[in-house]
CSV table of C-alpha atoms in Angstrom, one decimal:
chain,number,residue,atom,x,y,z
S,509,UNK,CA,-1.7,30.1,8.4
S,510,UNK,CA,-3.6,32.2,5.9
S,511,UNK,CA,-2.7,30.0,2.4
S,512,UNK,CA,-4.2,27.3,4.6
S,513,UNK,CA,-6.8,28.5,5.3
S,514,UNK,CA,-7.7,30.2,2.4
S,515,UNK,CA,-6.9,27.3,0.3
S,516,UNK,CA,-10.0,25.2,2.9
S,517,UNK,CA,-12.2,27.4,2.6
S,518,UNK,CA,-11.9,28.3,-1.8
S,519,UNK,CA,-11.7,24.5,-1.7
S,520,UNK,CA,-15.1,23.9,0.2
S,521,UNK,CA,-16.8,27.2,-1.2
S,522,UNK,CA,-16.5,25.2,-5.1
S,523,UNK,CA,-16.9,22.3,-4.2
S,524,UNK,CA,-20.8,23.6,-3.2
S,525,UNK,CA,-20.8,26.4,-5.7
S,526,UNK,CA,-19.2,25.0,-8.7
S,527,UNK,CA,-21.1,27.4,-11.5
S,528,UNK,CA,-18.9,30.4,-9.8
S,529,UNK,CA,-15.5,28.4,-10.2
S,530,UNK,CA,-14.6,29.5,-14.1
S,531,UNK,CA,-15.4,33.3,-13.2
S,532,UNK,CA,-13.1,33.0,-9.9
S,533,UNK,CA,-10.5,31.3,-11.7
S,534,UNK,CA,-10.0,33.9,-14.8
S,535,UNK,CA,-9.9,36.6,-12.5
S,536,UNK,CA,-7.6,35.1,-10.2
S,537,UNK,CA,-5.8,34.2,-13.6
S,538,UNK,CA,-5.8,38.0,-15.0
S,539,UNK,CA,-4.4,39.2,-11.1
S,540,UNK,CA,-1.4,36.7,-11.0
S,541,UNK,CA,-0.6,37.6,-15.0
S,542,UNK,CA,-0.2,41.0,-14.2
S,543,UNK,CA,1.6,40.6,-10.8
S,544,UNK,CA,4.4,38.8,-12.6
S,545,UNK,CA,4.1,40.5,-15.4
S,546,UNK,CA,4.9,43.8,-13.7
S,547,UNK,CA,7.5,41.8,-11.2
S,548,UNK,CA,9.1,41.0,-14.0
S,549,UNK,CA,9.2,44.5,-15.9
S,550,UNK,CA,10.2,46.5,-13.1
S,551,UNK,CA,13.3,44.1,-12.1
S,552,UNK,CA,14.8,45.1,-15.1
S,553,UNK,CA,13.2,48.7,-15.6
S,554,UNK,CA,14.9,49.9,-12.2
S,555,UNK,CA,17.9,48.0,-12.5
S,556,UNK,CA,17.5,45.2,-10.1
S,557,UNK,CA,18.5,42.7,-13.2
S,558,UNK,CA,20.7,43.0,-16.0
S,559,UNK,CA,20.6,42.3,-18.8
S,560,UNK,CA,17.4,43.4,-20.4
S,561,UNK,CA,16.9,39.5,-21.4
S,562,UNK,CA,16.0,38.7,-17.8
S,563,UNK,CA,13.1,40.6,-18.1
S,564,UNK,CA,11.6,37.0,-18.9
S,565,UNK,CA,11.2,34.5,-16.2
S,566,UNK,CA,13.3,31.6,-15.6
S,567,UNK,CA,12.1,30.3,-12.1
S,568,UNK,CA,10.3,27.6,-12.0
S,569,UNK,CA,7.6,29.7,-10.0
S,570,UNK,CA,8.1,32.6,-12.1
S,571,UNK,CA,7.6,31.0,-15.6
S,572,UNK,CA,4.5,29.0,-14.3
S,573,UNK,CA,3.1,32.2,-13.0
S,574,UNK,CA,3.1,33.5,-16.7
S,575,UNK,CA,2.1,30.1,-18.1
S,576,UNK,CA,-0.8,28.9,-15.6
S,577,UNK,CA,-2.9,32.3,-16.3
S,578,UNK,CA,-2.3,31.0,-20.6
S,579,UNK,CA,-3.7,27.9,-19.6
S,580,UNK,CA,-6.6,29.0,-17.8
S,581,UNK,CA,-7.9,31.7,-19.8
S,582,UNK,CA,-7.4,29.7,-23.3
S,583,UNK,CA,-8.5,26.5,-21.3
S,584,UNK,CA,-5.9,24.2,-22.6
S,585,UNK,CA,-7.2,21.3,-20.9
S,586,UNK,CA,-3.9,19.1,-22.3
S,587,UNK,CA,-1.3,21.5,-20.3
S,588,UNK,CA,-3.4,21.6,-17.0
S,589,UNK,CA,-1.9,18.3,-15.3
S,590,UNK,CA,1.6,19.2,-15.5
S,591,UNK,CA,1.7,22.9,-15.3
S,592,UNK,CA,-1.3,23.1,-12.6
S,593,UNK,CA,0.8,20.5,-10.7
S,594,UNK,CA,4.1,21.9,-10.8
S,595,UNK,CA,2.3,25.5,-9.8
S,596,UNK,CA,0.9,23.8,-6.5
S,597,UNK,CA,4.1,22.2,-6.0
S,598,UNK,CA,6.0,25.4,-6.1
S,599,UNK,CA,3.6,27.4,-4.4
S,600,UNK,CA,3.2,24.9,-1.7
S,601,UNK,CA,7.2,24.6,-1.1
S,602,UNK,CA,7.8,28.3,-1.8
S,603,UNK,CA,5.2,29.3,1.2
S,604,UNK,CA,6.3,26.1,3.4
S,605,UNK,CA,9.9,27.6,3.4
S,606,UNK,CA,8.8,31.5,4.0
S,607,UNK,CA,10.6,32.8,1.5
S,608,UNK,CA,8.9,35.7,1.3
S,609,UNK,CA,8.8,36.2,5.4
S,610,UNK,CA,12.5,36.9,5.7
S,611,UNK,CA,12.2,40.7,6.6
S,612,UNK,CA,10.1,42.7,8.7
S,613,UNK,CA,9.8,45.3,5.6
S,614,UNK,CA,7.2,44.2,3.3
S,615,UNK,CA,8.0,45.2,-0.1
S,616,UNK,CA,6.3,44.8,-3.1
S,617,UNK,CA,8.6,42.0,-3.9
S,618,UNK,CA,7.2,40.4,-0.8
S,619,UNK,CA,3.4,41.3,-1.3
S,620,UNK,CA,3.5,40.0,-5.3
S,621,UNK,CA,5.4,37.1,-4.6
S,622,UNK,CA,3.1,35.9,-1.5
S,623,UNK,CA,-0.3,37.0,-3.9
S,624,UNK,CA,1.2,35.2,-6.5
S,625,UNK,CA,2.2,31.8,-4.7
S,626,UNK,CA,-0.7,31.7,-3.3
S,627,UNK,CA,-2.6,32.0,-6.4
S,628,UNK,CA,-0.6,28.7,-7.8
S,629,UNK,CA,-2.2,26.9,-5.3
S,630,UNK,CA,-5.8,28.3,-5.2
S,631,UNK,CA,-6.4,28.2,-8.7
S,632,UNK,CA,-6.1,24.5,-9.3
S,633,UNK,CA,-7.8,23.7,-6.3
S,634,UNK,CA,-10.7,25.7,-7.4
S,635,UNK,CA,-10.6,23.7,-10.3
S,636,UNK,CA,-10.2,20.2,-8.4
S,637,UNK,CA,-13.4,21.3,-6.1
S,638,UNK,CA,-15.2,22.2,-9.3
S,639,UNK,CA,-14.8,19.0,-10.9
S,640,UNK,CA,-13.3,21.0,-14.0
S,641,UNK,CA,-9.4,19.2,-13.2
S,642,UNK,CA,-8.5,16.0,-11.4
S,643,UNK,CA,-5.0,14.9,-10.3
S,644,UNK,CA,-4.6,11.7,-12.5
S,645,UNK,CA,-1.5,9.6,-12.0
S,646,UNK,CA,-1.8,8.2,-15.8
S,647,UNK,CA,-0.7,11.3,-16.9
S,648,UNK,CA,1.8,12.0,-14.1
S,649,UNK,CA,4.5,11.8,-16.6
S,650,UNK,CA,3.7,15.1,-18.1
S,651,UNK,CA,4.7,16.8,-14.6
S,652,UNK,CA,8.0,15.1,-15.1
S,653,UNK,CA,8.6,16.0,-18.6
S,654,UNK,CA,7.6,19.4,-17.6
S,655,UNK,CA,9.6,19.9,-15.2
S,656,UNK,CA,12.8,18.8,-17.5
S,657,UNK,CA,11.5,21.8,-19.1
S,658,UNK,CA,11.6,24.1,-16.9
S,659,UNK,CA,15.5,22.8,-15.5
S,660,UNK,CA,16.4,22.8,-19.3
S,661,UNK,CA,15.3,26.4,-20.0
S,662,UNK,CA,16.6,27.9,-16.3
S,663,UNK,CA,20.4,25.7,-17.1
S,664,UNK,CA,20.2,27.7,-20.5
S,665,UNK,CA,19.8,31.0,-18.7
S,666,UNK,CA,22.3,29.6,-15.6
S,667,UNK,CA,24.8,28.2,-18.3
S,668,UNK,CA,24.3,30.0,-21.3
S,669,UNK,CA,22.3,33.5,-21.5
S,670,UNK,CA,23.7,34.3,-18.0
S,671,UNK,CA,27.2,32.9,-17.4
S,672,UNK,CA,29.0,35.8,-16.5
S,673,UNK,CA,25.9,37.1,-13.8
S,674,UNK,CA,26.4,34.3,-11.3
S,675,UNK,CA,22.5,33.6,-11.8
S,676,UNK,CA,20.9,30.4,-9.9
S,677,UNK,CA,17.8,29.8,-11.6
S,678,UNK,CA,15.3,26.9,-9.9
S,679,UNK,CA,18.2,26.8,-7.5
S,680,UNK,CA,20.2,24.6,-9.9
S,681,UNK,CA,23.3,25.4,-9.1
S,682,UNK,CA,23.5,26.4,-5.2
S,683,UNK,CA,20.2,25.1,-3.0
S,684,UNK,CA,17.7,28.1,-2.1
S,685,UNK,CA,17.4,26.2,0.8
């Protein structure tokens, strides 16, 4: 109920304020980089994933939520139709499914990984409302190619990198649903 809602109301808030958007979004940017960043890091620093090479991400959510903050603070207006809609995509389906709502504990697995999905949603809506980004279905085909991407570089870590570890990266191997 709450990505909802707060989703409505960032949406309406830039649509009428659109001079605050870019401030909003690089700080929303800066927050999710160093969630994952430090997800990412302590997996590997306490021994929740071996080898050291998973320290990088290989999720679809998880290497968008490195790559979104790039593309917002540089302002690389060429990557923002695929990677700001494969970051709403995966945000949408990741808090659709409560994946993160599975225990009554709340961990900080749980806290970054709800912050962080729902910052792949916000931030491009931010930008939709502030006229800065439109969804155009011309260039549609970058979402495609971008996800090919992403299920090239997680079969690489599933097939390759990670053989022996049983890993299921984006899910391509057993469904996380």
């Amino acid at each position: 109920v709450a990505v909802p809602t707060i989703s409505v109301f960032a949406y309406r808030y830039f649509r009428k304020h659109p001079e605050k958007a870019r401030r909003t979004i690089v700080i929303l940017a800066i927050v999710l980089l160093c969630l994952r960043l430090t997800f990412q890091i302590i997996k590997v620093t306490y021994g929740d994933e071996r080898p050291l090479l998973r320290v990088l991400p290989f999720h679809q959510c998880a290497v968008i939520g490195i790559l979104l903050p790039l593309v917002v603070l540089f302002d690389i207006k060429k990557l923002k139709m695929p990677i700001y809609s494969i970051a709403m995509m995966g945000g949408f389906a990741t808090i659709a499914f409560g994946e993160y709502f599975t225990s009554s504990f709340m961990s900080f697995y749980s806290i970054e990984g709800i912050i962080s999905h729902t910052i792949l949603i916000v931030i491009p809506l931010i930008e939709i409302a502030s006229g800065q980004f439109s969804l155009d279905i011309r260039k549609s085909w970058s979402v495609f190619v971008g996800m090919l991407l992403l299920m090239g570089w997680a079969t690489l870590a599933n097939e390759v990198f990670f053989k022996d570890y049983r890993t299921n990266y984006m899910f391509l191997k057993k469904s996380g649903f």
